[in-house]
mmCIF file of C-alpha atoms in Angstrom:
data_model
loop_
_atom_site.group_PDB
_atom_site.id
_atom_site.type_symbol
_atom_site.label_atom_id
_atom_site.label_comp_id
_atom_site.label_asym_id
_atom_site.label_seq_id
_atom_site.Cartn_x
_atom_site.Cartn_y
_atom_site.Cartn_z
ATOM 1 C CA TRP H 1 117.342 118.136 106.411
ATOM 2 C CA LYS H 2 115.759 118.597 102.960
ATOM 3 C CA GLU H 3 115.437 115.640 100.683
ATOM 4 C CA PHE H 4 115.883 115.669 96.855
ATOM 5 C CA GLU H 5 115.795 112.975 94.070
ATOM 6 C CA MET H 6 117.491 112.794 90.473
ATOM 7 C CA GLU H 7 116.009 110.657 87.732
ATOM 8 C CA VAL H 8 118.996 109.675 85.781
ATOM 9 C CA VAL H 9 119.409 107.548 82.382
ATOM 10 C CA ARG H 10 122.602 106.270 81.149
ATOM 11 C CA ASP H 11 123.695 104.338 78.034
ATOM 12 C CA LYS H 12 126.567 102.068 77.049
ATOM 13 C CA ASN H 13 128.574 104.944 75.750
ATOM 14 C CA ASP H 14 128.319 106.768 79.105
ATOM 15 C CA ASN H 15 125.910 109.304 77.864
ATOM 16 C CA CYS H 16 123.844 110.484 80.772
ATOM 17 C CA ILE H 17 120.958 112.752 81.295
ATOM 18 C CA ILE H 18 119.003 113.961 84.179
ATOM 19 C CA VAL H 19 115.286 113.291 83.235
ATOM 20 C CA CYS H 20 113.938 115.218 86.283
ATOM 21 C CA SER H 21 114.694 116.734 89.686
ATOM 22 C CA ILE H 22 112.271 116.144 92.423
ATOM 23 C CA GLU H 23 111.921 117.930 95.897
ATOM 24 C CA ASN H 24 110.438 116.454 98.845
ATOM 25 C CA LEU H 25 108.230 119.132 100.708
ATOM 26 C CA ASP H 26 108.593 117.205 104.013
ATOM 27 C CA ALA H 27 111.946 117.149 105.576
ATOM 28 C CA MET H 28 113.983 113.887 105.838
ATOM 29 C CA GLY H 29 112.451 111.358 108.188
ATOM 30 C CA VAL H 30 109.326 110.904 106.161
ATOM 31 C CA HIS H 31 109.312 108.091 103.441
ATOM 32 C CA THR H 32 109.534 109.719 99.999
ATOM 33 C CA GLY H 33 106.385 107.709 99.142
ATOM 34 C CA ASP H 34 104.453 109.518 101.929
ATOM 35 C CA SER H 35 106.001 112.985 101.211
ATOM 36 C CA ILE H 36 104.418 115.503 99.219
ATOM 37 C CA THR H 37 106.850 115.977 96.277
ATOM 38 C CA VAL H 38 107.467 118.634 93.644
ATOM 39 C CA ALA H 39 109.033 118.628 90.182
ATOM 40 C CA PRO H 40 111.278 120.180 89.261
ATOM 41 C CA ALA H 41 113.003 121.130 92.616
ATOM 42 C CA GLN H 42 111.994 124.501 93.619
ATOM 43 C CA THR H 43 114.609 125.672 96.213
ATOM 44 C CA LEU H 44 117.942 124.531 94.861
ATOM 45 C CA THR H 45 120.302 127.128 93.453
ATOM 46 C CA ASP H 46 121.998 126.397 90.073
ATOM 47 C CA LYS H 47 125.340 125.516 91.931
ATOM 48 C CA GLU H 48 123.498 123.114 94.300
ATOM 49 C CA TYR H 49 121.580 121.415 91.292
ATOM 50 C CA GLN H 50 124.829 121.093 89.269
ATOM 51 C CA LEU H 51 126.643 119.550 92.324
ATOM 52 C CA MET H 52 123.753 116.992 92.698
ATOM 53 C CA ARG H 53 123.796 116.334 88.894
ATOM 54 C CA ASN H 54 127.362 115.547 88.869
ATOM 55 C CA ALA H 55 127.111 113.390 92.132
ATOM 56 C CA SER H 56 124.274 111.407 90.451
ATOM 57 C CA LEU H 57 126.169 110.495 87.362
ATOM 58 C CA ALA H 58 129.164 109.709 89.488
ATOM 59 C CA VAL H 59 127.061 107.326 91.829
ATOM 60 C CA LEU H 60 125.648 105.568 88.587
ATOM 61 C CA ARG H 61 129.186 104.994 87.209
ATOM 62 C CA GLU H 62 130.643 103.875 90.750
ATOM 63 C CA ILE H 63 127.818 101.346 91.274
ATOM 64 C CA GLY H 64 128.111 100.178 87.697
ATOM 65 C CA VAL H 65 124.836 100.990 86.006
ATOM 66 C CA GLU H 66 125.843 100.648 82.503
ATOM 67 C CA THR H 67 122.415 101.173 80.889
ATOM 68 C CA GLY H 68 118.902 102.370 82.052
ATOM 69 C CA GLY H 69 117.402 104.512 84.543
ATOM 70 C CA SER H 70 118.184 104.923 88.236
ATOM 71 C CA ASN H 71 116.951 107.039 91.080
ATOM 72 C CA VAL H 72 119.517 109.006 93.379
ATOM 73 C CA GLN H 73 118.237 110.507 96.638
ATOM 74 C CA PHE H 74 120.133 113.240 98.359
ATOM 75 C CA GLY H 75 119.761 114.954 101.866
ATOM 76 C CA GLN H 76 120.870 118.810 102.049
ATOM 77 C CA CYS H 77 121.558 120.451 105.388
ATOM 78 C CA PRO H 78 119.838 123.786 104.954
ATOM 79 C CA ASP H 79 122.276 125.548 107.436
ATOM 80 C CA THR H 80 125.778 124.426 105.896
ATOM 81 C CA GLY H 81 124.519 123.452 102.421
ATOM 82 C CA ARG H 82 126.225 119.947 102.983
ATOM 83 C CA ILE H 83 125.147 117.361 100.561
ATOM 84 C CA VAL H 84 125.009 113.536 101.168
ATOM 85 C CA VAL H 85 123.742 110.593 99.045
ATOM 86 C CA ILE H 86 121.089 108.705 101.150
ATOM 87 C CA GLU H 87 119.766 106.227 98.692
ATOM 88 C CA MET H 88 120.166 104.845 95.186
ATOM 89 C CA ASN H 89 117.779 102.641 93.326
ATOM 90 C CA PRO H 90 119.309 101.162 90.129
ATOM 91 C CA ARG H 91 115.898 100.400 88.482
ATOM 92 C CA VAL H 92 112.828 101.926 87.438
ATOM 93 C CA SER H 93 110.891 103.055 90.528
ATOM 94 C CA ARG H 94 107.826 104.861 91.654
ATOM 95 C CA SER H 95 109.856 108.069 91.141
ATOM 96 C CA SER H 96 110.613 107.067 87.873
ATOM 97 C CA ALA H 97 106.868 106.829 87.060
ATOM 98 C CA LEU H 98 106.265 110.250 88.388
ATOM 99 C CA ALA H 99 109.286 111.647 86.402
ATOM 100 C CA SER H 100 107.965 110.177 83.308
ATOM 101 C CA LYS H 101 104.448 111.598 83.661
ATOM 102 C CA ALA H 102 105.926 114.894 84.862
ATOM 103 C CA THR H 103 108.168 115.379 81.791
ATOM 104 C CA GLY H 104 106.628 113.183 78.987
ATOM 105 C CA PHE H 105 109.925 111.261 78.846
ATOM 106 C CA PRO H 106 109.268 107.514 78.668
ATOM 107 C CA ILE H 107 111.832 106.344 81.128
ATOM 108 C CA ALA H 108 111.013 102.471 81.144
ATOM 109 C CA LYS H 109 110.473 102.590 77.218
ATOM 110 C CA VAL H 110 113.933 104.105 76.862
ATOM 111 C CA ALA H 111 115.582 101.758 79.230
ATOM 112 C CA ALA H 112 114.274 98.751 77.641
ATOM 113 C CA LYS H 113 115.749 99.945 74.263
ATOM 114 C CA LEU H 114 119.159 100.969 75.936
ATOM 115 C CA ALA H 115 119.245 97.429 77.384
ATOM 116 C CA VAL H 116 119.381 95.883 73.998
ATOM 117 C CA GLY H 117 122.167 98.141 72.793
ATOM 118 C CA TYR H 118 120.797 101.477 71.454
ATOM 119 C CA THR H 119 122.377 104.720 72.681
ATOM 120 C CA LEU H 120 120.554 107.925 73.795
ATOM 121 C CA ASP H 121 121.269 109.753 70.675
ATOM 122 C CA GLU H 122 119.934 106.993 68.344
ATOM 123 C CA LEU H 123 116.479 107.125 70.023
ATOM 124 C CA ALA H 124 114.051 109.791 69.005
ATOM 125 C CA ASN H 125 112.702 112.134 71.703
ATOM 126 C CA ASP H 126 108.916 111.574 72.235
ATOM 127 C CA ILE H 127 108.513 114.902 73.918
ATOM 128 C CA THR H 128 109.554 116.894 70.774
ATOM 129 C CA GLY H 129 107.816 114.260 68.323
ATOM 130 C CA GLY H 130 111.225 113.044 67.264
ATOM 131 C CA VAL H 131 112.682 116.302 66.130
ATOM 132 C CA THR H 132 115.620 115.956 68.876
ATOM 133 C CA PRO H 133 117.258 112.769 70.099
ATOM 134 C CA ALA H 134 116.604 111.324 73.729
ATOM 135 C CA SER H 135 119.912 112.601 74.775
ATOM 136 C CA PHE H 136 118.385 116.134 75.312
ATOM 137 C CA GLU H 137 117.384 116.743 78.862
ATOM 138 C CA PRO H 138 113.843 117.631 79.280
ATOM 139 C CA ALA H 139 113.041 121.109 80.355
ATOM 140 C CA ILE H 140 109.522 121.817 81.689
ATOM 141 C CA ASP H 141 107.910 125.380 82.239
ATOM 142 C CA TYR H 142 105.412 124.084 84.903
ATOM 143 C CA VAL H 143 105.135 122.483 88.273
ATOM 144 C CA VAL H 144 104.268 118.914 89.004
ATOM 145 C CA THR H 145 102.971 118.056 92.614
ATOM 146 C CA LYS H 146 102.341 114.706 94.034
ATOM 147 C CA VAL H 147 100.414 114.307 97.054
ATOM 148 C CA PRO H 148 100.038 110.992 99.024
ATOM 149 C CA ARG H 149 96.587 109.351 99.845
ATOM 150 C CA PHE H 150 96.207 107.788 103.167
ATOM 151 C CA ALA H 151 93.525 105.583 104.535
ATOM 152 C CA PHE H 152 94.126 105.286 108.182
ATOM 153 C CA GLU H 153 90.256 105.235 108.840
ATOM 154 C CA LYS H 154 90.408 101.638 107.453
ATOM 155 C CA PHE H 155 93.205 100.815 109.809
ATOM 156 C CA ALA H 156 92.018 101.586 113.512
ATOM 157 C CA THR H 157 95.109 100.356 115.208
ATOM 158 C CA ALA H 158 97.684 101.828 112.859
ATOM 159 C CA ASP H 159 100.133 104.682 113.967
ATOM 160 C CA ALA H 160 99.103 107.502 111.890
ATOM 161 C CA ARG H 161 102.580 109.397 112.359
ATOM 162 C CA LEU H 162 104.639 109.399 109.328
ATOM 163 C CA THR H 163 107.984 107.769 109.496
ATOM 164 C CA THR H 164 110.562 105.984 107.273
ATOM 165 C CA GLN H 165 108.196 103.335 106.676
ATOM 166 C CA MET H 166 105.732 103.942 103.751
ATOM 167 C CA LYS H 167 102.083 103.999 104.851
ATOM 168 C CA SER H 168 100.148 105.651 101.845
ATOM 169 C CA VAL H 169 97.934 103.626 99.835
ATOM 170 C CA GLY H 170 98.007 105.812 96.578
ATOM 171 C CA GLU H 171 99.002 109.288 95.346
ATOM 172 C CA VAL H 172 97.658 112.074 93.262
ATOM 173 C CA MET H 173 99.600 114.047 90.568
ATOM 174 C CA ALA H 174 98.591 117.453 89.366
ATOM 175 C CA ILE H 175 100.268 120.071 86.921
ATOM 176 C CA GLY H 176 100.185 123.739 87.204
ATOM 177 C CA ARG H 177 101.961 126.806 85.964
ATOM 178 C CA THR H 178 102.973 127.475 89.724
ATOM 179 C CA PHE H 179 103.310 125.427 92.909
ATOM 180 C CA GLN H 180 100.288 127.021 94.311
ATOM 181 C CA GLU H 181 98.098 125.872 91.573
ATOM 182 C CA SER H 182 99.363 122.310 91.418
ATOM 183 C CA ILE H 183 99.254 121.859 95.064
ATOM 184 C CA GLN H 184 95.547 123.015 95.321
ATOM 185 C CA LYS H 185 94.777 120.687 92.341
ATOM 186 C CA ALA H 186 96.330 117.724 93.868
ATOM 187 C CA LEU H 187 94.396 118.313 97.155
ATOM 188 C CA ARG H 188 91.097 118.367 95.405
ATOM 189 C CA GLY H 189 92.254 115.187 93.486
ATOM 190 C CA LEU H 190 92.568 113.294 96.891
ATOM 191 C CA GLU H 191 88.782 112.872 96.982
ATOM 192 C CA VAL H 192 88.796 113.327 100.553
ATOM 193 C CA GLY H 193 86.296 116.216 100.538
ATOM 194 C CA SER H 194 88.845 118.727 100.257
ATOM 195 C CA ALA H 195 88.699 121.788 97.884
ATOM 196 C CA GLY H 196 92.087 123.103 98.864
ATOM 197 C CA PHE H 197 93.404 124.590 102.098
ATOM 198 C CA GLU H 198 90.277 124.894 104.141
ATOM 199 C CA PRO H 199 90.599 124.973 107.802
ATOM 200 C CA ARG H 200 90.902 121.732 109.598
ATOM 201 C CA PHE H 201 92.392 122.794 113.055
ATOM 202 C CA LEU H 202 90.665 125.804 114.405
ATOM 203 C CA VAL H 203 92.838 127.535 117.268
ATOM 204 C CA THR H 204 90.735 129.015 120.044
ATOM 205 C CA ASP H 205 92.708 128.590 123.183
ATOM 206 C CA ALA H 206 96.226 127.376 124.349
ATOM 207 C CA ASP H 207 95.208 123.702 124.306
ATOM 208 C CA SER H 208 94.169 123.908 120.537
ATOM 209 C CA ARG H 209 97.344 125.869 119.751
ATOM 210 C CA ALA H 210 99.374 123.216 121.488
ATOM 211 C CA GLU H 211 97.632 120.477 119.448
ATOM 212 C CA LEU H 212 98.349 122.365 116.297
ATOM 213 C CA VAL H 213 102.075 122.522 116.939
ATOM 214 C CA LYS H 214 102.021 118.932 117.798
ATOM 215 C CA GLN H 215 100.579 118.240 114.231
ATOM 216 C CA LEU H 216 103.291 120.461 112.859
ATOM 217 C CA THR H 217 105.984 118.850 114.837
ATOM 218 C CA HIS H 218 105.084 115.135 114.191
ATOM 219 C CA PRO H 219 104.199 114.650 110.479
ATOM 220 C CA GLY H 220 100.692 113.076 109.759
ATOM 221 C CA ALA H 221 98.443 112.493 106.964
ATOM 222 C CA GLU H 222 96.883 116.080 107.410
ATOM 223 C CA ARG H 223 99.990 118.107 108.018
ATOM 224 C CA ILE H 224 99.684 119.948 104.766
ATOM 225 C CA TRP H 225 96.406 121.446 106.064
ATOM 226 C CA CYS H 226 97.940 122.172 109.402
ATOM 227 C CA LEU H 227 100.362 124.617 107.841
ATOM 228 C CA ALA H 228 97.733 126.604 106.336
ATOM 229 C CA ASP H 229 96.060 126.634 109.720
ATOM 230 C CA ALA H 230 99.231 127.723 111.421
ATOM 231 C CA PHE H 231 99.216 130.841 109.346
ATOM 232 C CA ARG H 232 95.405 131.413 110.167
ATOM 233 C CA ALA H 233 96.454 131.131 113.715
ATOM 234 C CA GLY H 234 98.874 134.127 113.314
ATOM 235 C CA LEU H 235 102.283 132.095 113.326
ATOM 236 C CA GLU H 236 104.994 133.322 111.348
ATOM 237 C CA ILE H 237 106.960 131.542 108.703
ATOM 238 C CA GLU H 238 110.107 131.127 111.053
ATOM 239 C CA GLU H 239 107.937 129.581 113.747
ATOM 240 C CA ILE H 240 106.446 127.090 111.316
ATOM 241 C CA TYR H 241 109.736 126.363 109.861
ATOM 242 C CA GLY H 242 111.051 125.497 113.205
ATOM 243 C CA TYR H 243 108.133 123.206 114.086
ATOM 244 C CA SER H 244 107.961 121.392 110.868
ATOM 245 C CA GLY H 245 111.231 121.554 108.886
ATOM 246 C CA VAL H 246 109.308 122.481 105.696
ATOM 247 C CA ASP H 247 111.356 124.936 103.683
ATOM 248 C CA PRO H 248 110.446 128.569 103.910
ATOM 249 C CA TRP H 249 109.720 129.012 100.183
ATOM 250 C CA PHE H 250 106.951 126.515 100.505
ATOM 251 C CA LEU H 251 105.639 128.080 103.524
ATOM 252 C CA ALA H 252 105.607 131.482 101.884
ATOM 253 C CA GLN H 253 103.620 129.938 98.968
ATOM 254 C CA ILE H 254 100.934 128.703 101.280
ATOM 255 C CA GLU H 255 101.023 131.903 103.345
ATOM 256 C CA ASP H 256 100.172 133.933 100.123
ATOM 257 C CA ILE H 257 97.147 131.715 99.505
ATOM 258 C CA ILE H 258 95.965 132.159 103.068
ATOM 259 C CA ARG H 259 96.420 135.924 102.855
ATOM 260 C CA LEU H 260 94.428 136.048 99.765
ATOM 261 C CA GLU H 261 91.830 133.798 101.311
ATOM 262 C CA SER H 262 91.414 136.405 104.135
ATOM 263 C CA THR H 263 90.648 139.212 101.629
ATOM 264 C CA LEU H 264 87.868 137.170 100.025
ATOM 265 C CA VAL H 265 86.048 136.082 103.109
#
């Protein structure tokens, strides 16, 4: 299943806005703090986005969040399109901080003012320099990618497999005009000696291919590089999707980078 998040802000008059939609590159089963996330969501249709938007607002009203920001997380079945709510955080969270940095909308600042009685239409929108009120939903024409930073080398006995328990020690955020640009900026920013999608797992025989498939199937700290290596090894998008659960759209973007790389080397 694919995982999405909506950052929602509501005031006392029931004015609600979606600050930002966030998509997890990793399928459900990996803690969102350990997953590569992209804002805005890249693979949702407009109908699916509106459905999640309406559901997010309904969740806030049902839970009773009268003012402030909340984070609503959804799971979506890629085969049937079925959408379920998997988590709701009625507070400013890590995702709220990411959404604020990604859009320029100061969620914590606005939430504090809403708590003392202001409404969204009474607050100036910092993104536009106060020309419009904060009740306008942010619209961005760029892609923001967050990549988690792991330090398993410091914890020799730790299980490096990524699960629903968060294991990252930090994260990097990068902005680009496209997903391809922002993901490569983020990988460089990790400061792990990576300049992008350079090879990590060279496939030379059946055993090394089996190890690569294992890395794709069981998420780990280096799986994003394994996706690129899978294309170098000749695997097709459908095969990699079957092993990893990463949406074919993201895989196509990575494949495009590797294809260009092969023409330059």
